């Protein structure tokens, strides 16, 4: 089983600023971590490898410092790591990011399965995985909670749909986006962490891709532009009130009465 896992380095904080000219988040100076949802995808890949054997290749797109994502993946058990790094890829939206990842994955091998996390903590679009599957024209399933390899051609997959669980038979090759809570990542191995420091990280640039047209990547290949970013409004601190049930009922009733009277005035 040949498995590709897509992982990303994200800012460790929800605070950030934007380049007003390009509409791209300014990441310099922000502490970086591995996207927690992607660690679940790697864990799912490791469980599949333990079940039926195979190799796990991790792909991450970002600057040089994104190598830390691959080093952490090595410490957990990944076999190979690929850093997709080129100035031409900078500032990519969902469309350009998914296309770049697709081209990079195709440039390395034909994989039986591609695993992704549900979303990233910086963009929160949850659209890149589906877009990769569309570029590759392969089946995809989101919100996956369980994976069982039936044979070399088919998987049994459990996933969440609305308020019920669904079981499906999925043909290989396919792409699965897994749920974080169902695949809690294992602790990195000290032995693997030490050996992972010596592993070669493969670099993928624009010149390594089949499509080398720079108009299809980065800002030039993006269909959207960010006009403004801002943190969500924080709720103001409220006084915590303790009282007996009868007094509490009167207190709540008075508040509701004020609200209803205010709405009637409007």
PDB file of C-alpha atoms in Angstrom:
ATOM      1  CA  UNK A   1       0.000   0.000   0.000  1.00  0.00           C
ATOM      2  CA  UNK A   2       1.477   3.339  -1.066  1.00  0.00           C
ATOM      3  CA  UNK A   3       0.064   6.199   0.994  1.00  0.00           C
ATOM      4  CA  UNK A   4       0.569   9.948   0.543  1.00  0.00           C
ATOM      5  CA  UNK A   5      -0.215  12.189   3.513  1.00  0.00           C
ATOM      6  CA  UNK A   6      -0.667  15.946   3.092  1.00  0.00           C
ATOM      7  CA  UNK A   7       0.452  17.989   6.107  1.00  0.00           C
ATOM      8  CA  UNK A   8       0.900  21.697   6.769  1.00  0.00           C
ATOM      9  CA  UNK A   9       2.785  24.039   9.054  1.00  0.00           C
ATOM     10  CA  UNK A  10       0.483  26.655  10.613  1.00  0.00           C
ATOM     11  CA  UNK A  11       0.871  29.604  13.025  1.00  0.00           C
ATOM     12  CA  UNK A  12       0.549  28.626  16.676  1.00  0.00           C
ATOM     13  CA  UNK A  13      -1.676  31.648  17.325  1.00  0.00           C
ATOM     14  CA  UNK A  14      -4.998  32.833  15.950  1.00  0.00           C
ATOM     15  CA  UNK A  15      -3.654  36.400  15.854  1.00  0.00           C
ATOM     16  CA  UNK A  16      -2.079  37.619  12.635  1.00  0.00           C
ATOM     17  CA  UNK A  17      -1.728  40.465  10.188  1.00  0.00           C
ATOM     18  CA  UNK A  18      -2.205  40.748   6.452  1.00  0.00           C
ATOM     19  CA  UNK A  19      -0.135  42.204   3.666  1.00  0.00           C
ATOM     20  CA  UNK A  20      -2.554  44.858   2.377  1.00  0.00           C
ATOM     21  CA  UNK A  21      -1.032  44.727  -1.092  1.00  0.00           C
ATOM     22  CA  UNK A  22      -1.236  40.959  -1.697  1.00  0.00           C
ATOM     23  CA  UNK A  23      -3.939  39.918   0.778  1.00  0.00           C
ATOM     24  CA  UNK A  24      -1.631  37.207   2.168  1.00  0.00           C
ATOM     25  CA  UNK A  25      -1.159  36.510   5.865  1.00  0.00           C
ATOM     26  CA  UNK A  26       2.182  37.733   7.227  1.00  0.00           C
ATOM     27  CA  UNK A  27       3.657  34.661   8.926  1.00  0.00           C
ATOM     28  CA  UNK A  28       7.150  35.925   9.723  1.00  0.00           C
ATOM     29  CA  UNK A  29       7.708  36.204  13.460  1.00  0.00           C
ATOM     30  CA  UNK A  30       4.842  33.847  14.304  1.00  0.00           C
ATOM     31  CA  UNK A  31       5.596  30.589  16.106  1.00  0.00           C
ATOM     32  CA  UNK A  32       4.857  27.636  13.810  1.00  0.00           C
ATOM     33  CA  UNK A  33       3.475  24.189  14.626  1.00  0.00           C
ATOM     34  CA  UNK A  34       2.155  21.167  12.744  1.00  0.00           C
ATOM     35  CA  UNK A  35      -1.540  21.443  11.928  1.00  0.00           C
ATOM     36  CA  UNK A  36      -3.220  19.213  14.527  1.00  0.00           C
ATOM     37  CA  UNK A  37      -5.783  17.874  12.060  1.00  0.00           C
ATOM     38  CA  UNK A  38      -2.989  16.630   9.792  1.00  0.00           C
ATOM     39  CA  UNK A  39      -1.434  14.634  12.639  1.00  0.00           C
ATOM     40  CA  UNK A  40      -4.651  12.602  12.636  1.00  0.00           C
ATOM     41  CA  UNK A  41      -4.186  11.877   8.919  1.00  0.00           C
ATOM     42  CA  UNK A  42      -0.655  10.621   9.583  1.00  0.00           C
ATOM     43  CA  UNK A  43      -1.912   8.453  12.433  1.00  0.00           C
ATOM     44  CA  UNK A  44      -4.534   6.908  10.122  1.00  0.00           C
ATOM     45  CA  UNK A  45      -1.785   6.149   7.590  1.00  0.00           C
ATOM     46  CA  UNK A  46       0.384   4.528  10.250  1.00  0.00           C
ATOM     47  CA  UNK A  47      -2.489   2.281  11.362  1.00  0.00           C
ATOM     48  CA  UNK A  48      -3.074   1.170   7.769  1.00  0.00           C
ATOM     49  CA  UNK A  49       0.633   0.434   7.358  1.00  0.00           C
ATOM     50  CA  UNK A  50       0.567  -1.658  10.542  1.00  0.00           C
ATOM     51  CA  UNK A  51      -2.448  -3.556   9.219  1.00  0.00           C
ATOM     52  CA  UNK A  52      -1.257  -4.401   5.716  1.00  0.00           C
ATOM     53  CA  UNK A  53       2.255  -2.994   5.219  1.00  0.00           C
ATOM     54  CA  UNK A  54       3.392  -0.396   2.718  1.00  0.00           C
ATOM     55  CA  UNK A  55       5.100   2.992   2.680  1.00  0.00           C
ATOM     56  CA  UNK A  56       4.059   6.440   3.852  1.00  0.00           C
ATOM     57  CA  UNK A  57       5.211   9.566   2.022  1.00  0.00           C
ATOM     58  CA  UNK A  58       4.450  12.941   3.600  1.00  0.00           C
ATOM     59  CA  UNK A  59       4.048  16.096   1.501  1.00  0.00           C
ATOM     60  CA  UNK A  60       4.125  19.600   2.917  1.00  0.00           C
ATOM     61  CA  UNK A  61       3.999  22.899   1.057  1.00  0.00           C
ATOM     62  CA  UNK A  62       5.748  25.900   2.543  1.00  0.00           C
ATOM     63  CA  UNK A  63       9.037  27.715   3.184  1.00  0.00           C
ATOM     64  CA  UNK A  64      12.291  26.080   4.288  1.00  0.00           C
ATOM     65  CA  UNK A  65      11.275  26.060   7.950  1.00  0.00           C
ATOM     66  CA  UNK A  66       8.361  23.743   7.065  1.00  0.00           C
ATOM     67  CA  UNK A  67      10.948  20.950   7.152  1.00  0.00           C
ATOM     68  CA  UNK A  68      10.034  20.625  10.834  1.00  0.00           C
ATOM     69  CA  UNK A  69       6.700  19.120   9.744  1.00  0.00           C
ATOM     70  CA  UNK A  70       8.548  16.338   7.956  1.00  0.00           C
ATOM     71  CA  UNK A  71      10.971  15.774  10.841  1.00  0.00           C
ATOM     72  CA  UNK A  72       8.010  15.331  13.183  1.00  0.00           C
ATOM     73  CA  UNK A  73       6.395  12.951  10.686  1.00  0.00           C
ATOM     74  CA  UNK A  74       9.616  10.903  10.594  1.00  0.00           C
ATOM     75  CA  UNK A  75       9.557  10.706  14.405  1.00  0.00           C
ATOM     76  CA  UNK A  76       6.078   9.189  14.212  1.00  0.00           C
ATOM     77  CA  UNK A  77       6.953   6.650  11.511  1.00  0.00           C
ATOM     78  CA  UNK A  78       6.725   8.228   8.050  1.00  0.00           C
ATOM     79  CA  UNK A  79       9.099   6.757   5.472  1.00  0.00           C
ATOM     80  CA  UNK A  80       9.792   9.694   3.133  1.00  0.00           C
ATOM     81  CA  UNK A  81       9.243  13.437   3.258  1.00  0.00           C
ATOM     82  CA  UNK A  82       8.760  15.950   0.442  1.00  0.00           C
ATOM     83  CA  UNK A  83       9.002  19.723   0.902  1.00  0.00           C
ATOM     84  CA  UNK A  84       7.168  21.606  -1.863  1.00  0.00           C
ATOM     85  CA  UNK A  85       9.051  24.877  -1.848  1.00  0.00           C
ATOM     86  CA  UNK A  86       9.386  27.534  -4.534  1.00  0.00           C
ATOM     87  CA  UNK A  87       8.758  31.291  -4.661  1.00  0.00           C
ATOM     88  CA  UNK A  88       6.299  30.577  -7.478  1.00  0.00           C
ATOM     89  CA  UNK A  89       4.032  28.763  -4.976  1.00  0.00           C
ATOM     90  CA  UNK A  90       3.774  31.654  -2.478  1.00  0.00           C
ATOM     91  CA  UNK A  91       0.410  33.242  -1.705  1.00  0.00           C
ATOM     92  CA  UNK A  92      -1.685  30.375  -3.073  1.00  0.00           C
ATOM     93  CA  UNK A  93      -5.401  30.123  -2.281  1.00  0.00           C
ATOM     94  CA  UNK A  94      -7.334  26.822  -2.099  1.00  0.00           C
ATOM     95  CA  UNK A  95      -7.386  26.386  -5.877  1.00  0.00           C
ATOM     96  CA  UNK A  96      -3.668  26.996  -6.400  1.00  0.00           C
ATOM     97  CA  UNK A  97      -2.661  25.088  -3.261  1.00  0.00           C
ATOM     98  CA  UNK A  98      -4.632  21.993  -4.235  1.00  0.00           C
ATOM     99  CA  UNK A  99      -3.245  22.129  -7.780  1.00  0.00           C
ATOM    100  CA  UNK A 100       0.328  22.447  -6.522  1.00  0.00           C
ATOM    101  CA  UNK A 101      -0.110  19.524  -4.128  1.00  0.00           C
ATOM    102  CA  UNK A 102      -1.652  17.444  -6.913  1.00  0.00           C
ATOM    103  CA  UNK A 103       1.212  18.160  -9.289  1.00  0.00           C
ATOM    104  CA  UNK A 104       3.783  17.414  -6.574  1.00  0.00           C
ATOM    105  CA  UNK A 105       2.187  14.112  -5.576  1.00  0.00           C
ATOM    106  CA  UNK A 106       1.931  13.024  -9.200  1.00  0.00           C
ATOM    107  CA  UNK A 107       5.587  13.890  -9.779  1.00  0.00           C
ATOM    108  CA  UNK A 108       6.676  11.333  -7.166  1.00  0.00           C
ATOM    109  CA  UNK A 109       4.497   8.223  -7.577  1.00  0.00           C
ATOM    110  CA  UNK A 110       1.053   6.758  -8.208  1.00  0.00           C
ATOM    111  CA  UNK A 111      -0.407   6.330  -4.743  1.00  0.00           C
ATOM    112  CA  UNK A 112      -3.125   3.931  -3.622  1.00  0.00           C
ATOM    113  CA  UNK A 113      -4.438   6.410  -1.090  1.00  0.00           C
ATOM    114  CA  UNK A 114      -4.102  10.088  -0.170  1.00  0.00           C
ATOM    115  CA  UNK A 115      -4.916  11.072   3.402  1.00  0.00           C
ATOM    116  CA  UNK A 116      -5.649  14.593   4.627  1.00  0.00           C
ATOM    117  CA  UNK A 117      -6.784  16.204   7.843  1.00  0.00           C
ATOM    118  CA  UNK A 118     -10.254  17.681   8.047  1.00  0.00           C
ATOM    119  CA  UNK A 119      -9.006  21.281   7.757  1.00  0.00           C
ATOM    120  CA  UNK A 120      -6.192  23.612   8.749  1.00  0.00           C
ATOM    121  CA  UNK A 121      -6.278  25.916  11.735  1.00  0.00           C
ATOM    122  CA  UNK A 122      -5.117  28.936   9.729  1.00  0.00           C
ATOM    123  CA  UNK A 123      -7.377  28.821   6.659  1.00  0.00           C
ATOM    124  CA  UNK A 124     -10.266  26.695   8.012  1.00  0.00           C
ATOM    125  CA  UNK A 125     -11.718  26.202   4.517  1.00  0.00           C
ATOM    126  CA  UNK A 126     -11.704  22.364   4.629  1.00  0.00           C
ATOM    127  CA  UNK A 127     -11.683  22.459   0.816  1.00  0.00           C
ATOM    128  CA  UNK A 128      -8.131  21.521  -0.209  1.00  0.00           C
ATOM    129  CA  UNK A 129      -8.623  17.766   0.167  1.00  0.00           C
ATOM    130  CA  UNK A 130     -11.738  17.727  -1.999  1.00  0.00           C
ATOM    131  CA  UNK A 131     -10.039  19.906  -4.606  1.00  0.00           C
ATOM    132  CA  UNK A 132      -7.065  17.505  -4.811  1.00  0.00           C
ATOM    133  CA  UNK A 133      -9.447  14.617  -5.441  1.00  0.00           C
ATOM    134  CA  UNK A 134     -11.150  16.607  -8.184  1.00  0.00           C
ATOM    135  CA  UNK A 135      -7.835  17.424  -9.865  1.00  0.00           C
ATOM    136  CA  UNK A 136      -6.901  13.743  -9.733  1.00  0.00           C
ATOM    137  CA  UNK A 137     -10.375  12.497 -10.629  1.00  0.00           C
ATOM    138  CA  UNK A 138     -10.427   9.894  -7.842  1.00  0.00           C
ATOM    139  CA  UNK A 139     -13.128   8.988  -5.289  1.00  0.00           C
ATOM    140  CA  UNK A 140     -13.068  10.904  -2.008  1.00  0.00           C
ATOM    141  CA  UNK A 141     -14.775  10.626   1.373  1.00  0.00           C
ATOM    142  CA  UNK A 142     -14.806  13.335   4.058  1.00  0.00           C
ATOM    143  CA  UNK A 143     -15.357  13.138   7.837  1.00  0.00           C
ATOM    144  CA  UNK A 144     -13.881   9.622   7.952  1.00  0.00           C
ATOM    145  CA  UNK A 145     -13.986   7.958  11.377  1.00  0.00           C
ATOM    146  CA  UNK A 146     -12.819   4.440  10.494  1.00  0.00           C
ATOM    147  CA  UNK A 147     -10.785   2.739   7.747  1.00  0.00           C
ATOM    148  CA  UNK A 148     -10.421  -0.974   7.039  1.00  0.00           C
ATOM    149  CA  UNK A 149      -8.423  -2.349   4.118  1.00  0.00           C
ATOM    150  CA  UNK A 150     -10.428  -5.195   2.557  1.00  0.00           C
ATOM    151  CA  UNK A 151      -8.034  -6.050  -0.284  1.00  0.00           C
ATOM    152  CA  UNK A 152      -5.682  -4.423  -2.785  1.00  0.00           C
ATOM    153  CA  UNK A 153      -8.604  -2.786  -4.600  1.00  0.00           C
ATOM    154  CA  UNK A 154     -11.111  -1.747  -1.957  1.00  0.00           C
ATOM    155  CA  UNK A 155     -11.537  -0.128   1.479  1.00  0.00           C
ATOM    156  CA  UNK A 156     -14.333  -0.233   4.008  1.00  0.00           C
ATOM    157  CA  UNK A 157     -14.819   3.321   5.287  1.00  0.00           C
ATOM    158  CA  UNK A 158     -16.988   4.699   8.074  1.00  0.00           C
ATOM    159  CA  UNK A 159     -17.832   8.381   7.974  1.00  0.00           C
ATOM    160  CA  UNK A 160     -20.182  10.903   9.507  1.00  0.00           C
ATOM    161  CA  UNK A 161     -23.047  12.374   7.501  1.00  0.00           C
ATOM    162  CA  UNK A 162     -25.258  14.898   9.243  1.00  0.00           C
ATOM    163  CA  UNK A 163     -26.414  13.085  12.401  1.00  0.00           C
ATOM    164  CA  UNK A 164     -25.718   9.484  11.385  1.00  0.00           C
ATOM    165  CA  UNK A 165     -22.812   7.213  10.613  1.00  0.00           C
ATOM    166  CA  UNK A 166     -22.447   5.674   7.154  1.00  0.00           C
ATOM    167  CA  UNK A 167     -20.408   2.701   5.982  1.00  0.00           C
ATOM    168  CA  UNK A 168     -19.177   2.686   2.392  1.00  0.00           C
ATOM    169  CA  UNK A 169     -17.047   0.544   0.128  1.00  0.00           C
ATOM    170  CA  UNK A 170     -14.468   2.712  -1.640  1.00  0.00           C
ATOM    171  CA  UNK A 171     -12.348   1.759  -4.642  1.00  0.00           C
ATOM    172  CA  UNK A 172      -8.626   2.487  -4.727  1.00  0.00           C
ATOM    173  CA  UNK A 173      -7.027   4.862  -5.493  1.00  0.00           C
ATOM    174  CA  UNK A 174      -8.957   7.313  -3.338  1.00  0.00           C
ATOM    175  CA  UNK A 175      -8.625  10.322  -1.049  1.00  0.00           C
ATOM    176  CA  UNK A 176      -9.867  10.329   2.532  1.00  0.00           C
ATOM    177  CA  UNK A 177     -10.213  13.290   4.892  1.00  0.00           C
ATOM    178  CA  UNK A 178     -10.169  11.972   8.462  1.00  0.00           C
ATOM    179  CA  UNK A 179     -11.668  13.196  11.722  1.00  0.00           C
ATOM    180  CA  UNK A 180      -9.238  14.337  14.391  1.00  0.00           C
ATOM    181  CA  UNK A 181     -10.983  12.751  17.391  1.00  0.00           C
ATOM    182  CA  UNK A 182     -11.021   9.284  15.828  1.00  0.00           C
ATOM    183  CA  UNK A 183      -7.296   9.136  15.053  1.00  0.00           C
ATOM    184  CA  UNK A 184      -5.440  10.638  18.045  1.00  0.00           C
ATOM    185  CA  UNK A 185      -1.749  10.806  17.097  1.00  0.00           C
ATOM    186  CA  UNK A 186       0.766   8.586  18.864  1.00  0.00           C
ATOM    187  CA  UNK A 187       3.728   9.974  20.748  1.00  0.00           C
ATOM    188  CA  UNK A 188       6.856  10.395  18.615  1.00  0.00           C
ATOM    189  CA  UNK A 189       9.474   7.680  19.094  1.00  0.00           C
ATOM    190  CA  UNK A 190      12.848   8.799  20.463  1.00  0.00           C
ATOM    191  CA  UNK A 191      14.587   6.234  18.258  1.00  0.00           C
ATOM    192  CA  UNK A 192      12.722   7.440  15.164  1.00  0.00           C
ATOM    193  CA  UNK A 193      13.287  11.065  16.127  1.00  0.00           C
ATOM    194  CA  UNK A 194      17.047  10.509  16.233  1.00  0.00           C
ATOM    195  CA  UNK A 195      17.118   8.574  12.955  1.00  0.00           C
ATOM    196  CA  UNK A 196      14.729  11.096  11.378  1.00  0.00           C
ATOM    197  CA  UNK A 197      17.267  13.902  11.866  1.00  0.00           C
ATOM    198  CA  UNK A 198      19.564  12.125   9.423  1.00  0.00           C
ATOM    199  CA  UNK A 199      16.904  11.428   6.802  1.00  0.00           C
ATOM    200  CA  UNK A 200      17.048  13.224   3.491  1.00  0.00           C
ATOM    201  CA  UNK A 201      14.155  15.592   2.815  1.00  0.00           C
ATOM    202  CA  UNK A 202      13.279  15.668  -0.863  1.00  0.00           C
ATOM    203  CA  UNK A 203      12.591  19.129  -2.283  1.00  0.00           C
ATOM    204  CA  UNK A 204      10.056  19.730  -5.031  1.00  0.00           C
ATOM    205  CA  UNK A 205      10.232  22.965  -7.015  1.00  0.00           C
ATOM    206  CA  UNK A 206       8.381  24.244 -10.057  1.00  0.00           C
ATOM    207  CA  UNK A 207      11.003  22.623 -12.316  1.00  0.00           C
ATOM    208  CA  UNK A 208      10.121  19.172 -10.913  1.00  0.00           C
ATOM    209  CA  UNK A 209       6.466  19.365 -11.926  1.00  0.00           C
ATOM    210  CA  UNK A 210       4.876  18.239 -15.154  1.00  0.00           C
ATOM    211  CA  UNK A 211       3.062  21.582 -15.495  1.00  0.00           C
ATOM    212  CA  UNK A 212       5.731  24.286 -15.176  1.00  0.00           C
ATOM    213  CA  UNK A 213       3.543  27.239 -16.141  1.00  0.00           C
ATOM    214  CA  UNK A 214       4.018  29.788 -13.300  1.00  0.00           C
ATOM    215  CA  UNK A 215       0.599  31.286 -14.091  1.00  0.00           C
ATOM    216  CA  UNK A 216      -1.014  28.203 -12.522  1.00  0.00           C
ATOM    217  CA  UNK A 217       0.625  28.577  -9.098  1.00  0.00           C
ATOM    218  CA  UNK A 218       0.829  30.952  -6.157  1.00  0.00           C
ATOM    219  CA  UNK A 219      -0.870  34.336  -6.357  1.00  0.00           C
ATOM    220  CA  UNK A 220      -1.002  34.186 -10.149  1.00  0.00           C
ATOM    221  CA  UNK A 221      -2.890  30.904 -10.115  1.00  0.00           C
ATOM    222  CA  UNK A 222      -5.266  31.880  -7.307  1.00  0.00           C
ATOM    223  CA  UNK A 223      -8.910  32.559  -8.093  1.00  0.00           C
ATOM    224  CA  UNK A 224      -9.590  34.484  -4.872  1.00  0.00           C
ATOM    225  CA  UNK A 225      -8.064  37.393  -2.971  1.00  0.00           C
ATOM    226  CA  UNK A 226      -8.327  38.102   0.753  1.00  0.00           C
ATOM    227  CA  UNK A 227      -9.471  41.697   1.353  1.00  0.00           C
ATOM    228  CA  UNK A 228      -9.346  41.688   5.139  1.00  0.00           C
ATOM    229  CA  UNK A 229      -8.632  39.363   8.049  1.00  0.00           C
ATOM    230  CA  UNK A 230      -9.607  39.935  11.663  1.00  0.00           C
ATOM    231  CA  UNK A 231      -9.972  37.882  14.846  1.00  0.00           C
ATOM    232  CA  UNK A 232     -13.494  37.019  16.012  1.00  0.00           C
ATOM    233  CA  UNK A 233     -15.043  39.402  18.491  1.00  0.00           C
ATOM    234  CA  UNK A 234     -14.390  38.410  22.077  1.00  0.00           C
ATOM    235  CA  UNK A 235     -17.333  38.295  24.455  1.00  0.00           C
ATOM    236  CA  UNK A 236     -17.078  40.766  27.310  1.00  0.00           C
ATOM    237  CA  UNK A 237     -16.592  39.468  30.818  1.00  0.00           C
ATOM    238  CA  UNK A 238     -19.859  38.981  32.688  1.00  0.00           C
ATOM    239  CA  UNK A 239     -20.539  38.883  36.391  1.00  0.00           C
ATOM    240  CA  UNK A 240     -21.326  35.431  37.730  1.00  0.00           C
ATOM    241  CA  UNK A 241     -24.450  35.538  39.931  1.00  0.00           C
ATOM    242  CA  UNK A 242     -25.309  32.972  42.603  1.00  0.00           C
ATOM    243  CA  UNK A 243     -28.843  32.808  44.077  1.00  0.00           C
ATOM    244  CA  UNK A 244     -31.563  30.383  45.194  1.00  0.00           C
ATOM    245  CA  UNK A 245     -33.894  28.909  42.570  1.00  0.00           C
ATOM    246  CA  UNK A 246     -36.884  31.175  43.350  1.00  0.00           C
ATOM    247  CA  UNK A 247     -34.784  34.331  43.207  1.00  0.00           C
ATOM    248  CA  UNK A 248     -32.996  33.014  40.108  1.00  0.00           C
ATOM    249  CA  UNK A 249     -36.353  32.501  38.354  1.00  0.00           C
ATOM    250  CA  UNK A 250     -37.419  36.097  39.103  1.00  0.00           C
ATOM    251  CA  UNK A 251     -34.000  37.403  38.043  1.00  0.00           C
ATOM    252  CA  UNK A 252     -34.174  35.570  34.685  1.00  0.00           C
ATOM    253  CA  UNK A 253     -37.783  36.636  34.130  1.00  0.00           C
ATOM    254  CA  UNK A 254     -36.860  40.300  34.639  1.00  0.00           C
ATOM    255  CA  UNK A 255     -34.031  40.010  32.104  1.00  0.00           C
ATOM    256  CA  UNK A 256     -36.325  38.368  29.547  1.00  0.00           C
ATOM    257  CA  UNK A 257     -38.950  41.046  30.135  1.00  0.00           C
ATOM    258  CA  UNK A 258     -36.388  43.798  29.437  1.00  0.00           C
ATOM    259  CA  UNK A 259     -35.324  42.060  26.223  1.00  0.00           C
ATOM    260  CA  UNK A 260     -38.908  41.606  25.004  1.00  0.00           C
ATOM    261  CA  UNK A 261     -39.825  45.212  25.826  1.00  0.00           C
ATOM    262  CA  UNK A 262     -36.767  46.407  23.932  1.00  0.00           C
ATOM    263  CA  UNK A 263     -37.737  44.349  20.879  1.00  0.00           C
ATOM    264  CA  UNK A 264     -41.316  45.691  20.951  1.00  0.00           C
ATOM    265  CA  UNK A 265     -39.989  49.278  20.988  1.00  0.00           C
ATOM    266  CA  UNK A 266     -37.861  48.565  17.915  1.00  0.00           C
TER     267      UNK A 266
END
